[in-house]
Coordinates of C-alpha atoms in Angstrom, one line a residue:
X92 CA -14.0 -4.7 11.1
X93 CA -12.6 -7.3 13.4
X94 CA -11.1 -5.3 15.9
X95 CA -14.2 -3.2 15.9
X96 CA -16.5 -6.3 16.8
X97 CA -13.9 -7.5 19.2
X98 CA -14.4 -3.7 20.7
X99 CA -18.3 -4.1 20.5
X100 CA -18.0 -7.3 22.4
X101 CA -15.3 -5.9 25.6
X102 CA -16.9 -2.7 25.9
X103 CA -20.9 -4.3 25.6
X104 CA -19.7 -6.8 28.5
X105 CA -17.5 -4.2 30.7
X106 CA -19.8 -1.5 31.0
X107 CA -23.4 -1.0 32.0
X108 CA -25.5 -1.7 29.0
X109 CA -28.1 -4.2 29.7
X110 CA -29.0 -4.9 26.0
X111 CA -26.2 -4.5 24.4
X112 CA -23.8 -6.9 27.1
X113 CA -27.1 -9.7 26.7
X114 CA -25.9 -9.3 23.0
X115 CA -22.6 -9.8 23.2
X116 CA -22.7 -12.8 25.8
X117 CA -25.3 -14.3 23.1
X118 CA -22.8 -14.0 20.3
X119 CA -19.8 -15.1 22.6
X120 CA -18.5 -18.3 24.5
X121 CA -18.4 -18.4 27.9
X122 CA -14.4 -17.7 29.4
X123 CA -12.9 -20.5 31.5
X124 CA -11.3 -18.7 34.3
X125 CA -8.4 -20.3 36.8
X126 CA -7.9 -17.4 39.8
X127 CA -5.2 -19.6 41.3
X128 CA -3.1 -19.4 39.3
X129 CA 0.7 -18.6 39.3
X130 CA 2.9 -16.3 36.9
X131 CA 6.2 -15.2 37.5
X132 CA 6.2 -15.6 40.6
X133 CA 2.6 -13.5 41.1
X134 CA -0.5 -14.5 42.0
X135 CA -2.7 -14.0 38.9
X136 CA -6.1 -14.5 37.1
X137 CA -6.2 -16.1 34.0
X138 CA -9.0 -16.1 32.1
X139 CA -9.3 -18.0 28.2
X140 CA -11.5 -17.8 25.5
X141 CA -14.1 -20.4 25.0
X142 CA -13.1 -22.0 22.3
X143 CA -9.6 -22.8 20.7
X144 CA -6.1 -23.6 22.3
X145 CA -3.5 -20.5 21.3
X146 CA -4.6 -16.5 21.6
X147 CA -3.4 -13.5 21.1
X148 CA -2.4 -12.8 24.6
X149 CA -3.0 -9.7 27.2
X150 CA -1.0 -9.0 30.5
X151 CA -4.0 -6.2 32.4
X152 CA -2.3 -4.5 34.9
X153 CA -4.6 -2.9 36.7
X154 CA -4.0 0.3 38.7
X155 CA -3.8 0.8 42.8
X156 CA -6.7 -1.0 44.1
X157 CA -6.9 -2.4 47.2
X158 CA -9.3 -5.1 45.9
X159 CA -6.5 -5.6 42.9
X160 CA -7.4 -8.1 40.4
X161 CA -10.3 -8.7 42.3
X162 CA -11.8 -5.9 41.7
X163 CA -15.6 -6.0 40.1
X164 CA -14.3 -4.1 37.1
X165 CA -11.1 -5.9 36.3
X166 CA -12.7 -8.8 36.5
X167 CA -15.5 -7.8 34.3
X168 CA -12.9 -6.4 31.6
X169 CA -10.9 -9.7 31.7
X170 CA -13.6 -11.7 30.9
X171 CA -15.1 -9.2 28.3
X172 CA -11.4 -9.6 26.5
X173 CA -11.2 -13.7 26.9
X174 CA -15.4 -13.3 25.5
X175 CA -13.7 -10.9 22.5
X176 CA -10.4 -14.0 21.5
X177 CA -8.1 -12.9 23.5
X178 CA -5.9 -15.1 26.7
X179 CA -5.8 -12.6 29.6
X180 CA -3.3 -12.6 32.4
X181 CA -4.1 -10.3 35.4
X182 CA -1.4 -10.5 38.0
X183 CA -1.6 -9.1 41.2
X184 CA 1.8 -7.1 41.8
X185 CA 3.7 -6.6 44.9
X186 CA 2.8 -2.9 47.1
X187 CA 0.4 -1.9 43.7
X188 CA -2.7 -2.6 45.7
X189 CA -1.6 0.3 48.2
X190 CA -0.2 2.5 45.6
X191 CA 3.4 1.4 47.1
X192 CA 5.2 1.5 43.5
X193 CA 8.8 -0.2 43.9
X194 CA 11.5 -1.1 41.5
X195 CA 10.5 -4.6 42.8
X196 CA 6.6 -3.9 41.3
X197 CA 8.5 -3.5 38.2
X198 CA 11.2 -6.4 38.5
X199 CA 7.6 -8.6 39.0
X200 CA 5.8 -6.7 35.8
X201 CA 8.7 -8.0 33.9
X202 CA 8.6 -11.4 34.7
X203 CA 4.6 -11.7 34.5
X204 CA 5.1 -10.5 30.6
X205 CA 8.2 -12.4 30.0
X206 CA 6.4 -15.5 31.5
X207 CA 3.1 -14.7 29.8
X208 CA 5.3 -14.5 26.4
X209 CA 6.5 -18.4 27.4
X210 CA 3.1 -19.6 27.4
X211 CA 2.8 -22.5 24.9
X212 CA -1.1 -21.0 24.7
X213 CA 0.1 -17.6 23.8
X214 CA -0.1 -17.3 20.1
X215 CA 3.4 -16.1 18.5
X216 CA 5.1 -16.0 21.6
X217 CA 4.6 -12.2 21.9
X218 CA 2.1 -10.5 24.3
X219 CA 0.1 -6.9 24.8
X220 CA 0.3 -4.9 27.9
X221 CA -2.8 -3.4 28.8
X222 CA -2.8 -0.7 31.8
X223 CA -4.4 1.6 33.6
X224 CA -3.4 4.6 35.7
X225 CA 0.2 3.3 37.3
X226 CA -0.6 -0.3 35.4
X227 CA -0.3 2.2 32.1
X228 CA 2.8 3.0 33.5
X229 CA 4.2 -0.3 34.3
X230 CA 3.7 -1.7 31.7
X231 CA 5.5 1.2 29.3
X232 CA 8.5 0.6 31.8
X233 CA 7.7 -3.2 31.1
X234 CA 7.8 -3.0 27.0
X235 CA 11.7 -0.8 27.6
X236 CA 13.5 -3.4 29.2
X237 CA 16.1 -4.9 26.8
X238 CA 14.5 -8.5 28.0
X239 CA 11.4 -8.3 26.2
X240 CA 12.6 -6.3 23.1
X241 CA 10.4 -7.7 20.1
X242 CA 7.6 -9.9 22.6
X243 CA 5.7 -6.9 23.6
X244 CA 3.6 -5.9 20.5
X245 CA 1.6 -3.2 21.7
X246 CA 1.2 -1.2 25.2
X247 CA -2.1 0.3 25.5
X248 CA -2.5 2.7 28.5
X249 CA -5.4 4.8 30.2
X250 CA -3.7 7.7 32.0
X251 CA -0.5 6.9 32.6
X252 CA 2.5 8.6 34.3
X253 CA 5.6 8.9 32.4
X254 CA 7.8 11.1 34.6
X255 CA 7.4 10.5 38.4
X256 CA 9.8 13.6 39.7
X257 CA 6.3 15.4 38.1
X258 CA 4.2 13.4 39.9
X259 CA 5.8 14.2 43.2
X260 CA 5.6 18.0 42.5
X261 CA 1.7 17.6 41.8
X262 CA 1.4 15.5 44.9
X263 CA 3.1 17.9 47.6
X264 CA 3.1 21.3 46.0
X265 CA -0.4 20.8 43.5
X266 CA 1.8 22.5 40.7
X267 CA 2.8 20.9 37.2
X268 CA 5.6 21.5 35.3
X269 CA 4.9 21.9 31.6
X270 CA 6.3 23.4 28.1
X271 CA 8.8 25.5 30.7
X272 CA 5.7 26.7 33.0
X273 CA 4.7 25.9 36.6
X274 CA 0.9 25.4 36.6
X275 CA -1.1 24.6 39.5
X276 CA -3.1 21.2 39.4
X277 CA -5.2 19.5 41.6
X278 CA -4.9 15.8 42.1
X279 CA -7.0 13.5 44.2
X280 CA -5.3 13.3 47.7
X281 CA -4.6 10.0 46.7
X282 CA -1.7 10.8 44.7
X283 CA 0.1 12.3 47.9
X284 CA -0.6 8.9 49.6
X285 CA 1.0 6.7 47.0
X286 CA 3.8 8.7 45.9
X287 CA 4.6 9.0 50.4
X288 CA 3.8 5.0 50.5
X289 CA 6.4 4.9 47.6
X290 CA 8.9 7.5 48.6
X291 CA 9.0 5.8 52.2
X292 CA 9.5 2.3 51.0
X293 CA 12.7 3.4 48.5
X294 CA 14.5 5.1 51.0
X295 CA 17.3 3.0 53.0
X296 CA 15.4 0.5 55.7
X297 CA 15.7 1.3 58.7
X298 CA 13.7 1.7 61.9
X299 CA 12.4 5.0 61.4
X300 CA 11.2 4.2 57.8
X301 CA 9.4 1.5 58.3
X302 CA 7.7 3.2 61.1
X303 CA 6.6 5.1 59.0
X304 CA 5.6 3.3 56.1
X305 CA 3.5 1.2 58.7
X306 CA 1.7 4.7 59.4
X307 CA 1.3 5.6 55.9
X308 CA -0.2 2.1 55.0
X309 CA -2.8 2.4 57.8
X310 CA -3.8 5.8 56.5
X311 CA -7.4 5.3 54.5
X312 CA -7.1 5.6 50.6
X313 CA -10.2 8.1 51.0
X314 CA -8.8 10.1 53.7
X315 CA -8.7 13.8 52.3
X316 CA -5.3 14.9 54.2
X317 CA -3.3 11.7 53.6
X318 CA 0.1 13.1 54.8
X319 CA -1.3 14.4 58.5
X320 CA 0.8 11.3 59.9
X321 CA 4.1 12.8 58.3
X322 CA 6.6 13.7 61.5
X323 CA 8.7 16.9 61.6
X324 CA 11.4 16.6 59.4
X325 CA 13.6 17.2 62.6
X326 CA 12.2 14.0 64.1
X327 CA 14.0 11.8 62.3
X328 CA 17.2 11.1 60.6
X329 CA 20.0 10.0 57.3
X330 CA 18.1 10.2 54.0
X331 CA 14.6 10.1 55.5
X332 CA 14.8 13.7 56.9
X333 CA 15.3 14.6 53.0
X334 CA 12.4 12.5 51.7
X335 CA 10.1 13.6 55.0
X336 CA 11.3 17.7 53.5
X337 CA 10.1 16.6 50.5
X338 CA 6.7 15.3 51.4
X339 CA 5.7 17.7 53.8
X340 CA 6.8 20.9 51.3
X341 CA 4.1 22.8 49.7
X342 CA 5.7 25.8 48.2
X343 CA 6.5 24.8 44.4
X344 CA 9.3 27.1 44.1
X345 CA 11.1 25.1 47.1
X346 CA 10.5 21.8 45.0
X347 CA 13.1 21.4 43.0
X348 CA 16.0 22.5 45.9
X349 CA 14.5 19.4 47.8
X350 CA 13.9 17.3 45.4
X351 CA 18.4 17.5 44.2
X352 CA 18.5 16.8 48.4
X353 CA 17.5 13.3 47.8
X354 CA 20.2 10.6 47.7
X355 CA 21.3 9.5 44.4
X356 CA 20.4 6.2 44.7
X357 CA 16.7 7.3 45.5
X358 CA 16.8 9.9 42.5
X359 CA 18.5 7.0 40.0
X360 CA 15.3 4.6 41.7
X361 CA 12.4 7.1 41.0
X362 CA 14.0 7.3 37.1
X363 CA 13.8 4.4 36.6
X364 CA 10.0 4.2 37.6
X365 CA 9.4 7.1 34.7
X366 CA 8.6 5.5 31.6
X367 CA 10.2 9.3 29.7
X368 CA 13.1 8.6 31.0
X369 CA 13.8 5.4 28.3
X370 CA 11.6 6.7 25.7
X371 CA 14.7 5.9 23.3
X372 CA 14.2 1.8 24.3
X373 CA 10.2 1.9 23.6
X374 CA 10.0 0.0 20.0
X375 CA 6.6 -1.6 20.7
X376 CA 3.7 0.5 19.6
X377 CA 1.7 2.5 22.3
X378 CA -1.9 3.6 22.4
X379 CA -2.9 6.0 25.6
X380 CA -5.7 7.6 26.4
X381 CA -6.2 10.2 29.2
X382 CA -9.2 12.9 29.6
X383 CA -8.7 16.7 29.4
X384 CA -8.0 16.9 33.4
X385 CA -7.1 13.5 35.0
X386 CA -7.9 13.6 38.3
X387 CA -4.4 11.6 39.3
X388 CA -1.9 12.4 36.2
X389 CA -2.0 15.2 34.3
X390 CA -2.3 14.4 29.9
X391 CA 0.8 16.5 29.9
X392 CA 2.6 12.7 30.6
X393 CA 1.1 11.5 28.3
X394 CA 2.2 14.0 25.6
X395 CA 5.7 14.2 26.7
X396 CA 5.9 10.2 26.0
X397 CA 4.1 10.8 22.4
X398 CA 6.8 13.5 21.5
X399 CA 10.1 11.7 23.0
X400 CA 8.9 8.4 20.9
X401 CA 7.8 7.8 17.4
X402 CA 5.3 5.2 17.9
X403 CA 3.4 6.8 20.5
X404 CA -0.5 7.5 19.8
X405 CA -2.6 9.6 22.1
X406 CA -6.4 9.9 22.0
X407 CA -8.0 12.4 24.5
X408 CA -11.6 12.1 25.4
X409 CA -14.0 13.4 28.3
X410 CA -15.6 10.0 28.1
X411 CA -13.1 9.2 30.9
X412 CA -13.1 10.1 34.3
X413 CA -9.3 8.2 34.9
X414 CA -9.4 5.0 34.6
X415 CA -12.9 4.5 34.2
X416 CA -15.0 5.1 30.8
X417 CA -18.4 6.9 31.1
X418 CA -20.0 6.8 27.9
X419 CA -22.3 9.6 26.9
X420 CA -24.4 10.0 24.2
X421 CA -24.5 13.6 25.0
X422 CA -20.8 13.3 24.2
X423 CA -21.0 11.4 20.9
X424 CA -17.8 12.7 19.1
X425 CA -16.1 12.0 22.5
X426 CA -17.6 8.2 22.7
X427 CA -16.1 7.5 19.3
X428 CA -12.5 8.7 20.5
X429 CA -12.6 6.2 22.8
X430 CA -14.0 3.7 20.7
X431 CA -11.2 4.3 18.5
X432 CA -8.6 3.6 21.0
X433 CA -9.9 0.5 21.9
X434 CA -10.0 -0.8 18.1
X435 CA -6.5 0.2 17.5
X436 CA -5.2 -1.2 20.8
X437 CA -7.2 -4.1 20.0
X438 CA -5.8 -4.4 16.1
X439 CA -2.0 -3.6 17.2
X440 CA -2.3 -6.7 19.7
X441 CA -3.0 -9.2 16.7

């Protein structure tokens, strides 16, 4: 019952509901927020409850926004949690406000949670990881590494990806692989703009790549052929002729050939951005939630996580559209899913 008012009180505050968020501010202290501050090393919002001097403590990582935790709806969840109990941390990562996702956004993930863990304020000395989209997925990579074994007590993520060699398929050929079948799937155009931002900024520095990263960066988030600025793979040189192959390839039986062209290095970097991959290391307990057809990552993740680890729940629900929760009473049974998911992420972080 708890949990459930705790729920009342994040969703009645983060979403659109005139009466009920009057209600929940009315039964609520106001949250004392510091947007200055400092957390392993990354600039990050930190919002407390009201009242009291230790919480349960959150680490939100939010997904690729420009506006990062700035963003009207971040902000809004953070407080809703710090209104509901909770101390919430919401760091702003390196290249995860252009969708640029590094092994250096994940080195910083680590030490925002380990340092949130450190807190004298964080009750227990153990932490949550809340996440959405590629924040879902960071911080599933986050709650693996051997350094925070036993401080991460629960990851809650909203449509997450779990194996990025997938991703890139859906981004450049509009395929995905599942249960031994290639099926086609559209993703926003988005997705091909990150995963190029991404792909650019592994491969070995150089002239040429950061040419082209500089390209790729100036490229509007909204712009509905993302990947026009790509050269001709015979344009340039070393390993980025591989990943340039890659990225401009649409034929999904070509895929995998071009894919095995990569460098090691860059094929051992983009494992180790794919949460699947260490399914063996994830102890904490996880909580996703993805609708039928995400527009960026396909459920199928999701699932493939839930069946490579044991304490892996997933709750599917057309009350999302990604990462953010339309509620319908025309969709009651669907509401309630959701509903669901937020009380048990919300129980498992206690």
């Amino acid at each position: 019952m708890g949990a459930q008012f705790r729920t009342f009180v994040v969703l009645a505050t983060t979403l659109h509901t005139p009466g009920l968020t009057w209600a929940a501010k009315a039964l609520t202290a106001d949250p004392r927020v510091d947007d200055v501050a400092v957390v392993g090393g990354a600039p990050t919002t930190v919002v407390r409850p009201g009242n009291g001097r230790r919480w349960v403590t959150i680490v939100f990582v939010n997904g690729a926004t420009a506006r990062g935790r700035h963003h009207p709806e971040v902000q809004r969840l953070a407080r809703g949690l710090a209104r509901a109990g909770y101390l919430v941390l919401v760091p702003d990562l390196p290249g995860l406000a252009r969708g640029e996702i590094t092994r250096r956004t994940l080195r910083a993930t680590i030490a925002v949670v380990r340092a949130a863990a450190d807190r004298p304020d964080a009750r227990g000395s153990r932490v949550a990881i809340f996440g959405v989209s590629v924040g879902g997925t960071l911080g599933l990579l986050a709650a693996e590494d051997p350094s925070l074994a036993g401080r991460v007590s629960v990851v809650a993520g909203i449509a997450p990806f779990t194996d990025l060699r997938h991703v890139v398929r859906v981004a450049t050929t509009a395929t995905y692989a599942e249960a031994g079948r290639i099926v086609p799937y559209r993703a926003d155009p988005f997705v091909s703009l990150a995963i190029a931002r991404s792909l650019v900024a592994a491969a070995p520095p150089g002239r040429e790549s950061r040419r082209l990263l500089v390209a790729l960066l100036d490229v509007s988030d909204d712009s509905t052929d993302p990947l026009a600025v790509l050269p001709s793979p015979e344009a340039v040189h070393g390993q980025l002729k591989a990943v340039v192959r890659l990225l401009s390839n649409r034929n999904p039986h070509r895929f995998g050939s071009l894919y095995d062209a990569l460098s090691p290095q860059l094929r051992a970097g983009l494992r180790a951005l794919s949460p699947l991959r260490g399914a063996g290391r994830l102890h904490a307990r996880v909580e996703l939630a993805s609708s039928p057809h995400d527009k960026y990552f396909p459920v199928g993740e999701s699932r493939a996580l839930a069946r490579a680890a044991p304490r892996v729940d997933l709750t599917v629900t057309r009350t999302l559209q990604h990462a953010v929760p339309k509620p319908s009473l025309a969709n009651l049974w669907d509401l309630l899913r959701f509903d669901g998911f937020v009380v048990d992420a919300l129980h498992a972080a206690e």
